[in-house]
């Protein structure tokens, strides 16, 4: 499979993938994945 096809498939599945997690869950997951320090008391203010 070409890289272009891989990217197209990834984009097409975004709605399905994002439908399983809330925005907050995805955002916290992003912070953890990239080891970004945060304080949950202030994340959503």
CSV table of C-alpha atoms in Angstrom, one decimal:
chain,number,residue,atom,x,y,z
A,1,UNK,CA,0.0,0.0,0.0
A,2,UNK,CA,1.3,3.4,-0.9
A,3,UNK,CA,1.8,6.1,1.7
A,4,UNK,CA,-0.9,8.1,0.0
A,5,UNK,CA,-3.4,5.3,0.4
A,6,UNK,CA,-2.4,4.8,4.0
A,7,UNK,CA,-3.1,8.5,4.7
A,8,UNK,CA,-6.4,8.5,2.9
A,9,UNK,CA,-7.5,5.4,4.9
A,10,UNK,CA,-6.4,7.1,8.2
A,11,UNK,CA,-8.4,10.3,7.4
A,12,UNK,CA,-11.5,8.3,6.4
A,13,UNK,CA,-11.4,6.5,9.8
A,14,UNK,CA,-11.0,9.7,11.8
A,15,UNK,CA,-14.7,10.1,12.6
A,16,UNK,CA,-15.0,6.5,13.7
A,17,UNK,CA,-11.8,6.7,15.8
A,18,UNK,CA,-12.8,10.0,17.5
A,19,UNK,CA,-16.3,8.7,18.2
A,20,UNK,CA,-14.9,6.3,20.8
A,21,UNK,CA,-13.3,9.0,23.0
A,22,UNK,CA,-14.3,12.4,24.3
A,23,UNK,CA,-12.3,15.4,23.4
A,24,UNK,CA,-11.0,15.6,26.9
A,25,UNK,CA,-9.9,12.0,26.8
A,26,UNK,CA,-8.1,12.5,23.5
A,27,UNK,CA,-6.5,15.7,24.7
A,28,UNK,CA,-5.2,14.2,27.9
A,29,UNK,CA,-3.9,11.2,25.9
A,30,UNK,CA,-2.0,13.6,23.6
A,31,UNK,CA,-0.4,15.3,26.6
A,32,UNK,CA,0.6,12.0,28.1
A,33,UNK,CA,1.9,10.6,24.8
A,34,UNK,CA,4.2,13.5,24.3
A,35,UNK,CA,5.1,13.8,28.0
A,36,UNK,CA,3.7,17.3,28.4
A,37,UNK,CA,3.3,18.3,32.0
A,38,UNK,CA,-0.1,19.5,33.0
A,39,UNK,CA,-2.2,20.1,36.1
A,40,UNK,CA,-5.8,18.8,35.6
A,41,UNK,CA,-7.1,21.5,37.9
A,42,UNK,CA,-6.3,24.0,35.2
A,43,UNK,CA,-6.6,22.1,31.9
A,44,UNK,CA,-10.3,22.8,31.4
A,45,UNK,CA,-10.5,26.4,32.8
